[in-house]
Amino acid sequence: MTLHRRDALKLGLSAAALTALPRFLVRSAAAADHAAEPLITRPIPSTGERLPVVGIGTARRYDHASAAGKAEIKEMLQVYPSLGGKLIDTAESYGEPLVGELVAELGNRSSLFLATKVGTTGKEAGREQIERSFRRLRTDKIDLFAVHNFVDVDTQLATLNELKQAGRIRYVGVTTSTHRQHAIMEATIKAQKLDFIQVDYAIDNREAADRILPLAQDRGLAVMINVPFGVTRLWGAVQGKPLPDWAAEFDCRSWGQFFLKYIIAHPAVTCAIPGTSSAKHLPDNMGAAHGRLPDAAMRTRMEQYLATL
Ligand SMILES: NC(=O)c1ccc[n+]([C@@H]2O[C@H](COP(=O)([O-])OP(=O)(O)OC[C@H]3O[C@@H](n4cnc5c(N)ncnc54)[C@H](OP(=O)(O)O)[C@@H]3O)[C@@H](O)[C@H]2O)c1
């Protein structure tokens, strides 16, 4: 692999990071251009610790990866911190085993913010599942532990808060990815002491913006956005369609960045977690964490444009 100093500087990478830089990044002109601008980060309100506005979700292909797929994900996780990346979202039902294995092999646990979830009924079953997550992620401290889809939410939150008190968990939260649970999300935000919520929100799925996002902002919660592309929904909508010229006004060079910048421009949002297992998608998505973001009028224009496609 040949990498010129000019490329490295454009990527904003240190000399030490160069030896680890895989070919897919060298080819990524979009990533290089964007990395000239500072990485956008947001504070977690309960502590002020800052997170990059784009993370990685692991729900789709981490659990059935072929040998080649696993090698590709390993390359991504190796270079991710060099791009300023930090947050990886897993769950009791996906991502944990492979992320734990690869992060242990790479030895870069301290550069990452690991999030996972508990999703079972009963105090004892919850404790067992949580301990399994520590073993699978091969760490003695988990950055964020959330209750998955409100399964036995009060019981599991009590356990997570005990573990937070004991210093084994840094932040506690709840997650959903469906509007059918927005009412329980709202009630839980009001009733419990949380650090984070994770909720579905996308340019064509805006219900969370009605009540959940303003409430979370008002209560001082970090907000992580899942399913930012609707898995395949948004890709289907824009297939074969060119980006509008005016996307350049907010430093957007791809549909992925169009969808992500729409989300992270919302003032209540801390970060989005696009599911990412293809190496070419990582620099594209991280590119959304650089440059200008759309303002409110531009976000409306983006919604209207998408509706015409
Ligand atoms: N209730 C919950 O707590 C809950 C529920 C659902 C999801 N989640 C979390 O949220 C994350 C995101 O949701 P998701 O993965 O279901 O769906 P998503 O992020 O909306 O979409 C993921 C899909 O988009 C593709 N993609 C990613 N970046 C791209 C790019 N720049 N250009 C083109 N395609 C791109 C991915 O492909 P590749 O994989 O090939 O890169 C994958 O097929 C999950 O991974 C998970 O961590 C949480």
Coordinates of C-alpha atoms and ligand atoms in Angstrom, one line a residue, residues 56-61 89-90 94 117 148-149 175-177 198 225-232 235 254 256-257 273-278 280-281 284-285, ligand 1:
I56 CA -21.4 2.5 14.6
G57 CA -24.4 0.2 15.0
T58 CA -23.8 -3.6 14.8
A59 CA -27.3 -5.0 14.4
R60 CA -27.1 -6.2 10.8
R61 CA -24.1 -8.3 9.8
D89 CA -23.6 0.1 19.9
T90 CA -24.2 -3.6 20.5
Y94 CA -26.3 -8.7 18.4
K117 CA -28.3 -3.5 26.3
H148 CA -33.6 -2.9 25.3
N149 CA -37.1 -2.2 24.1
T175 CA -33.9 2.1 23.9
T176 CA -36.6 1.6 21.4
S177 CA -36.8 1.6 17.6
Q198 CA -31.9 5.7 22.1
I225 CA -30.5 7.9 17.1
N226 CA -30.9 4.3 15.8
V227 CA -32.1 3.1 12.3
P228 CA -31.0 6.4 10.7
F229 CA -31.5 5.0 7.2
G230 CA -34.6 2.8 8.0
V231 CA -32.2 -0.1 7.3
T232 CA -33.1 -0.3 3.5
W235 CA -31.7 3.5 0.2
S254 CA -23.5 11.4 -0.5
G256 CA -25.6 8.7 3.6
Q257 CA -24.3 12.1 4.7
I273 CA -25.5 5.1 15.1
P274 CA -25.7 4.0 11.4
G275 CA -25.4 0.2 11.2
T276 CA -22.0 -0.2 9.5
S277 CA -20.3 -3.4 8.4
S278 CA -19.0 -2.5 4.9
K280 CA -16.6 1.7 2.3
H281 CA -19.4 3.0 4.4
D284 CA -18.7 8.1 4.2
N285 CA -20.6 8.1 7.5
Ligands
LIG1 N1 -34.3 -1.1 19.8 C1 -33.0 -0.9 19.7 O1 -32.3 -0.7 20.6 C2 -32.4 -0.9 18.3 C3 -33.2 -1.3 17.2 C4 -32.6 -1.2 15.9 C5 -31.3 -0.8 15.8 N2 -30.6 -0.4 16.9 C6 -29.2 0.0 16.7 O2 -29.2 1.0 15.7 C7 -28.2 0.7 14.7 C8 -28.6 1.2 13.3 O3 -29.8 0.6 12.8 P1 -29.7 -0.5 11.7 O4 -28.4 -1.1 11.5 O5 -30.8 -1.5 12.0 O6 -30.2 0.3 10.4 P2 -29.6 1.6 9.6 O7 -28.5 2.1 10.3 O8 -30.8 2.4 9.3 O9 -29.1 0.9 8.2 C9 -28.1 0.0 8.1 C10 -27.9 -0.4 6.7 O10 -27.4 0.8 5.9 C11 -26.2 0.4 5.3 N3 -25.3 1.6 5.2 C12 -24.6 2.1 6.3 N4 -23.9 3.2 5.9 C13 -24.1 3.3 4.5 C14 -23.7 4.3 3.6 N5 -22.9 5.3 3.9 N6 -24.1 4.1 2.3 C15 -24.9 3.1 2.0 N7 -25.4 2.2 2.8 C16 -25.0 2.3 4.1 C17 -25.6 -0.7 6.1 O11 -24.8 -1.5 5.2 P3 -23.4 -2.3 5.8 O12 -23.9 -3.0 7.0 O13 -23.1 -3.1 4.6 O14 -22.4 -1.2 6.1 C18 -26.9 -1.5 6.5 O15 -27.3 -2.3 5.5 C19 -28.2 -0.8 14.7 O16 -27.1 -1.4 14.1 C20 -28.2 -1.0 16.2 O17 -26.9 -0.8 16.8 C21 -31.1 -0.5 18.1

